[in-house]
Amino acid sequence: MQTIGTMIRTHPAETGIDRDLLARAVDLMVACAAACTACADACLAEDTVADMVRCIRLDSDCADVCAAAARVMGRQTAYDGDVSRAVVQACLAACRACGVECAEHAGMHDHCRVCAEACRECGDVCEELLDAMG
Amino acid sequence: MQTIGTMIRTHPAETGIDRDLLARAVDLMVACAAACTACADACLAEDTVADMVRCIRLDSDCADVCAAAARVMGRQTAYDGDVSRAVVQACLAACRACGVECAEHAGMHDHCRVCAEACRECGDVCEELLDAMG
Amino acid sequence: MQTIGTMIRTHPAETGIDRDLLARAVDLMVACAAACTACADACLAEDTVADMVRCIRLDSDCADVCAAAARVMGRQTAYDGDVSRAVVQACLAACRACGVECAEHAGMHDHCRVCAEACRECGDVCEELLDAMG
Amino acid sequence: MQTIGTMIRTHPAETGIDRDLLARAVDLMVACAAACTACADACLAEDTVADMVRCIRLDSDCADVCAAAARVMGRQTAYDGDVSRAVVQACLAACRACGVECAEHAGMHDHCRVCAEACRECGDVCEELLDAMG
């Protein structure tokens, strides 16, 4: 999403984190939140919804946590390392739990396969961010 | 954002709205929410923050409404036309108000220029959605 | 929730809307958002989850829209009537749709009964707000 | 907020966490999110907005993280300890950072005083939750 990258780069303040990494992270968090919202909803429409309960739960959590992380990391004014790190760690935990669950249904449901991939990419960029934040 | 399009298209249910339009709409709503969050924060870091108060307020509202609209329109199970229309109308109102305000600062602040453009694109796709929903 | 009332009343700006109404509205929107989130999740844990699909969908939408409306109406700086009205109208539509659906399961599930009541109260205060905003 | 307590108690599933603690936690998270949203907006309306930049930033983060934590902890279906703990830790970090900042302006602005108190109560219940989750 080109818009996010431009917004991050035209900001007057600085966090000390590389702006390309920041832009990529916010982009992947936002995409993961949307993917998880859509996956929870797609699971709900499956005939086998009773087997998808844990997947819907983790999708819902992951959507909420990724959305919050995208907002926090999309801000560069008066950067606070403790808050940022804790939020990215929560995002990483949610992405890993949801990614594992979705991957188990990836052979059966395309939406779970795509969502597992979004969770994996978002979890990976959280690890990169945690490295960069020290 | 390719992920959103794939999620919309791999969904087992149907809303009656064209899926490419739906995917484009959710993508633009999500981008606009992220742009408005970042613009509010960038305005806050400007020396002239006292002149950006109305912009920060409308950015904040627009971010919240676009994020809610992206979630509602990203769902295709048990589609409800009344709720969807009202949410898209709210998204349109927020995008138009925020877009006008950001456009006034576009010559001075690049983040306002990019955000005004995100609001315009998101408002336009809301109008397309409202036409499609009848 | 006493905190919200105090926050609304200690604000330096004015919207022209009665502050007690505003405080009551934000309180009920926030309570409805939490009730709908919990009801969607409780429906998901029922043995009859397959019968609760429409309820989960409308709960999810209503939670998202009420949360956005609570944020927008909780702000009093640089008040914009068009955005506020459209958001409250979306909140009203979501509360009515979700309230009707939850009421149908109220005899069977206590969480649906309580959630239907939260939706009714939130919908009613939205109507009061719309009257007050003219 | 009585509604939240009833929703938590009428849920068919179990997390292993005491339900009264859970209800109190979700209630305080929701109140803190609303207080921080209102405080950010009230700071924006102050003549001294340029001095409130860090407060607005931390209020905004804290509102987003508390809202996500309230949603995650308001769910009791298919409970995941790793995700819950990480989210509550992020909520704690955001409440502490925001509470310290708001407390510095408590003598000058009533909204900061009330918000600091909401952050303190929410942070404290996060610590109780972390103890209970082990």
mmCIF file of C-alpha atoms in Angstrom, chain A:
data_model
loop_
_atom_site.group_PDB
_atom_site.id
_atom_site.type_symbol
_atom_site.label_atom_id
_atom_site.label_comp_id
_atom_site.label_asym_id
_atom_site.label_seq_id
_atom_site.Cartn_x
_atom_site.Cartn_y
_atom_site.Cartn_z
ATOM 1 C CA MET A 1 0.000 0.000 0.000
ATOM 2 C CA GLN A 2 1.820 3.031 -1.361
ATOM 3 C CA THR A 3 -0.204 5.522 0.739
ATOM 4 C CA ILE A 4 1.153 4.236 4.057
ATOM 5 C CA GLY A 5 4.773 4.435 2.890
ATOM 6 C CA THR A 6 4.338 8.034 1.752
ATOM 7 C CA MET A 7 2.619 8.991 5.014
ATOM 8 C CA ILE A 8 5.443 7.480 7.075
ATOM 9 C CA ARG A 9 8.102 9.247 4.978
ATOM 10 C CA THR A 10 6.457 12.711 4.959
ATOM 11 C CA HIS A 11 6.233 12.825 8.787
ATOM 12 C CA PRO A 12 8.144 15.709 10.443
ATOM 13 C CA ALA A 13 9.332 13.625 13.459
ATOM 14 C CA GLU A 14 11.710 10.675 13.848
ATOM 15 C CA THR A 15 11.527 7.463 15.917
ATOM 16 C CA GLY A 16 15.034 6.210 15.202
ATOM 17 C CA ILE A 17 13.553 3.156 13.430
ATOM 18 C CA ASP A 18 14.265 2.869 9.716
ATOM 19 C CA ARG A 19 11.300 4.380 7.864
ATOM 20 C CA ASP A 20 11.158 1.724 5.162
ATOM 21 C CA LEU A 21 10.914 -0.958 7.848
ATOM 22 C CA LEU A 22 8.251 1.070 9.647
ATOM 23 C CA ALA A 23 6.235 1.529 6.453
ATOM 24 C CA ARG A 24 6.492 -2.164 5.593
ATOM 25 C CA ALA A 25 5.462 -3.112 9.139
ATOM 26 C CA VAL A 26 2.384 -0.874 9.244
ATOM 27 C CA ASP A 27 1.386 -2.103 5.783
ATOM 28 C CA LEU A 28 1.634 -5.769 6.825
ATOM 29 C CA MET A 29 -0.170 -5.161 10.138
ATOM 30 C CA VAL A 30 -3.036 -3.454 8.364
ATOM 31 C CA ALA A 31 -3.227 -6.226 5.748
ATOM 32 C CA CYS A 32 -3.145 -8.898 8.458
ATOM 33 C CA ALA A 33 -5.937 -7.193 10.424
ATOM 34 C CA ALA A 34 -8.117 -7.096 7.307
ATOM 35 C CA ALA A 35 -7.247 -10.704 6.390
ATOM 36 C CA CYS A 36 -8.109 -11.958 9.891
ATOM 37 C CA THR A 37 -11.430 -10.060 9.942
ATOM 38 C CA ALA A 38 -12.323 -11.587 6.572
ATOM 39 C CA CYS A 39 -11.111 -15.075 7.586
ATOM 40 C CA ALA A 40 -13.217 -15.077 10.790
ATOM 41 C CA ASP A 41 -16.198 -14.133 8.677
ATOM 42 C CA ALA A 42 -15.454 -16.698 5.950
ATOM 43 C CA CYS A 43 -15.064 -19.459 8.570
ATOM 44 C CA LEU A 44 -18.487 -18.441 9.887
ATOM 45 C CA ALA A 45 -20.019 -19.102 6.458
ATOM 46 C CA GLU A 46 -18.538 -22.611 6.169
ATOM 47 C CA ASP A 47 -20.840 -25.647 6.634
ATOM 48 C CA THR A 48 -18.244 -26.908 9.083
ATOM 49 C CA VAL A 49 -18.432 -23.776 11.267
ATOM 50 C CA ALA A 50 -18.446 -25.926 14.442
ATOM 51 C CA ASP A 51 -14.915 -27.082 13.539
ATOM 52 C CA MET A 52 -13.744 -23.506 12.966
ATOM 53 C CA VAL A 53 -14.512 -22.086 16.427
ATOM 54 C CA ARG A 54 -10.889 -21.812 17.565
ATOM 55 C CA CYS A 55 -9.904 -20.330 14.193
ATOM 56 C CA ILE A 56 -12.641 -17.657 14.426
ATOM 57 C CA ARG A 57 -11.561 -16.787 17.979
ATOM 58 C CA LEU A 58 -7.886 -16.404 17.084
ATOM 59 C CA ASP A 59 -8.697 -14.528 13.863
ATOM 60 C CA SER A 60 -10.767 -12.066 15.921
ATOM 61 C CA ASP A 61 -8.017 -11.507 18.481
ATOM 62 C CA CYS A 62 -5.360 -11.180 15.783
ATOM 63 C CA ALA A 63 -7.459 -8.630 13.867
ATOM 64 C CA ASP A 64 -7.878 -6.497 17.006
ATOM 65 C CA VAL A 65 -4.231 -6.661 18.064
ATOM 66 C CA CYS A 66 -2.821 -6.037 14.552
ATOM 67 C CA ALA A 67 -5.141 -3.038 14.122
ATOM 68 C CA ALA A 68 -3.944 -1.542 17.426
ATOM 69 C CA ALA A 69 -0.288 -2.254 16.566
ATOM 70 C CA ALA A 70 -0.680 -0.608 13.143
ATOM 71 C CA ARG A 71 -2.042 2.535 14.808
ATOM 72 C CA VAL A 72 0.673 2.694 17.466
ATOM 73 C CA MET A 73 3.524 2.019 15.010
ATOM 74 C CA GLY A 74 2.003 4.407 12.444
ATOM 75 C CA ARG A 75 2.687 7.227 14.926
ATOM 76 C CA GLN A 76 6.162 8.829 15.028
ATOM 77 C CA THR A 77 5.563 11.783 17.363
ATOM 78 C CA ALA A 78 6.940 11.477 20.927
ATOM 79 C CA TYR A 79 7.949 7.851 20.328
ATOM 80 C CA ASP A 80 7.894 5.635 23.456
ATOM 81 C CA GLY A 81 10.028 2.497 23.207
ATOM 82 C CA ASP A 82 8.405 0.574 26.081
ATOM 83 C CA VAL A 83 4.873 0.907 24.728
ATOM 84 C CA SER A 84 5.974 0.180 21.149
ATOM 85 C CA ARG A 85 7.906 -2.944 22.100
ATOM 86 C CA ALA A 86 5.061 -4.352 24.230
ATOM 87 C CA VAL A 87 2.528 -3.741 21.461
ATOM 88 C CA VAL A 88 4.723 -5.347 18.799
ATOM 89 C CA GLN A 89 5.287 -8.328 21.113
ATOM 90 C CA ALA A 90 1.508 -8.721 21.501
ATOM 91 C CA CYS A 91 1.131 -8.480 17.728
ATOM 92 C CA LEU A 92 3.778 -11.162 17.265
ATOM 93 C CA ALA A 93 2.059 -13.492 19.774
ATOM 94 C CA ALA A 94 -1.331 -13.031 18.099
ATOM 95 C CA CYS A 95 0.094 -13.569 14.589
ATOM 96 C CA ARG A 96 1.943 -16.742 15.597
ATOM 97 C CA ALA A 97 -1.086 -18.283 17.382
ATOM 98 C CA CYS A 98 -3.473 -17.382 14.564
ATOM 99 C CA GLY A 99 -1.014 -18.393 11.838
ATOM 100 C CA VAL A 100 -0.547 -21.882 13.321
ATOM 101 C CA GLU A 101 -4.315 -22.376 13.603
ATOM 102 C CA CYS A 102 -5.076 -21.108 10.082
ATOM 103 C CA ALA A 103 -2.281 -23.233 8.607
ATOM 104 C CA GLU A 104 -4.063 -26.346 9.914
ATOM 105 C CA HIS A 105 -7.062 -25.535 7.708
ATOM 106 C CA ALA A 106 -5.033 -24.274 4.742
ATOM 107 C CA GLY A 107 -5.574 -27.466 2.709
ATOM 108 C CA MET A 108 -9.335 -27.226 3.124
ATOM 109 C CA HIS A 109 -10.041 -23.485 2.990
ATOM 110 C CA ASP A 110 -8.303 -20.996 0.706
ATOM 111 C CA HIS A 111 -9.156 -18.130 3.077
ATOM 112 C CA CYS A 112 -7.261 -19.874 5.881
ATOM 113 C CA ARG A 113 -4.275 -20.438 3.583
ATOM 114 C CA VAL A 114 -4.105 -16.748 2.610
ATOM 115 C CA CYS A 115 -4.678 -15.640 6.213
ATOM 116 C CA ALA A 116 -1.932 -17.952 7.513
ATOM 117 C CA GLU A 117 0.428 -16.322 5.009
ATOM 118 C CA ALA A 118 -0.616 -12.796 6.113
ATOM 119 C CA CYS A 119 -0.015 -13.818 9.757
ATOM 120 C CA ARG A 120 3.396 -15.245 8.904
ATOM 121 C CA GLU A 121 4.517 -12.096 7.082
ATOM 122 C CA CYS A 122 3.186 -9.853 9.855
ATOM 123 C CA GLY A 123 4.819 -11.970 12.573
ATOM 124 C CA ASP A 124 8.130 -11.858 10.676
ATOM 125 C CA VAL A 125 8.088 -8.073 10.400
ATOM 126 C CA CYS A 126 7.279 -7.862 14.133
ATOM 127 C CA GLU A 127 10.482 -9.802 14.801
ATOM 128 C CA GLU A 128 12.404 -7.403 12.543
ATOM 129 C CA LEU A 129 10.890 -4.451 14.425
ATOM 130 C CA LEU A 130 11.795 -5.949 17.809
ATOM 131 C CA ASP A 131 15.392 -6.388 16.598
ATOM 132 C CA ALA A 132 15.456 -2.786 15.343
ATOM 133 C CA MET A 133 14.003 -1.416 18.600
ATOM 134 C CA GLY A 134 16.687 -3.184 20.602
#
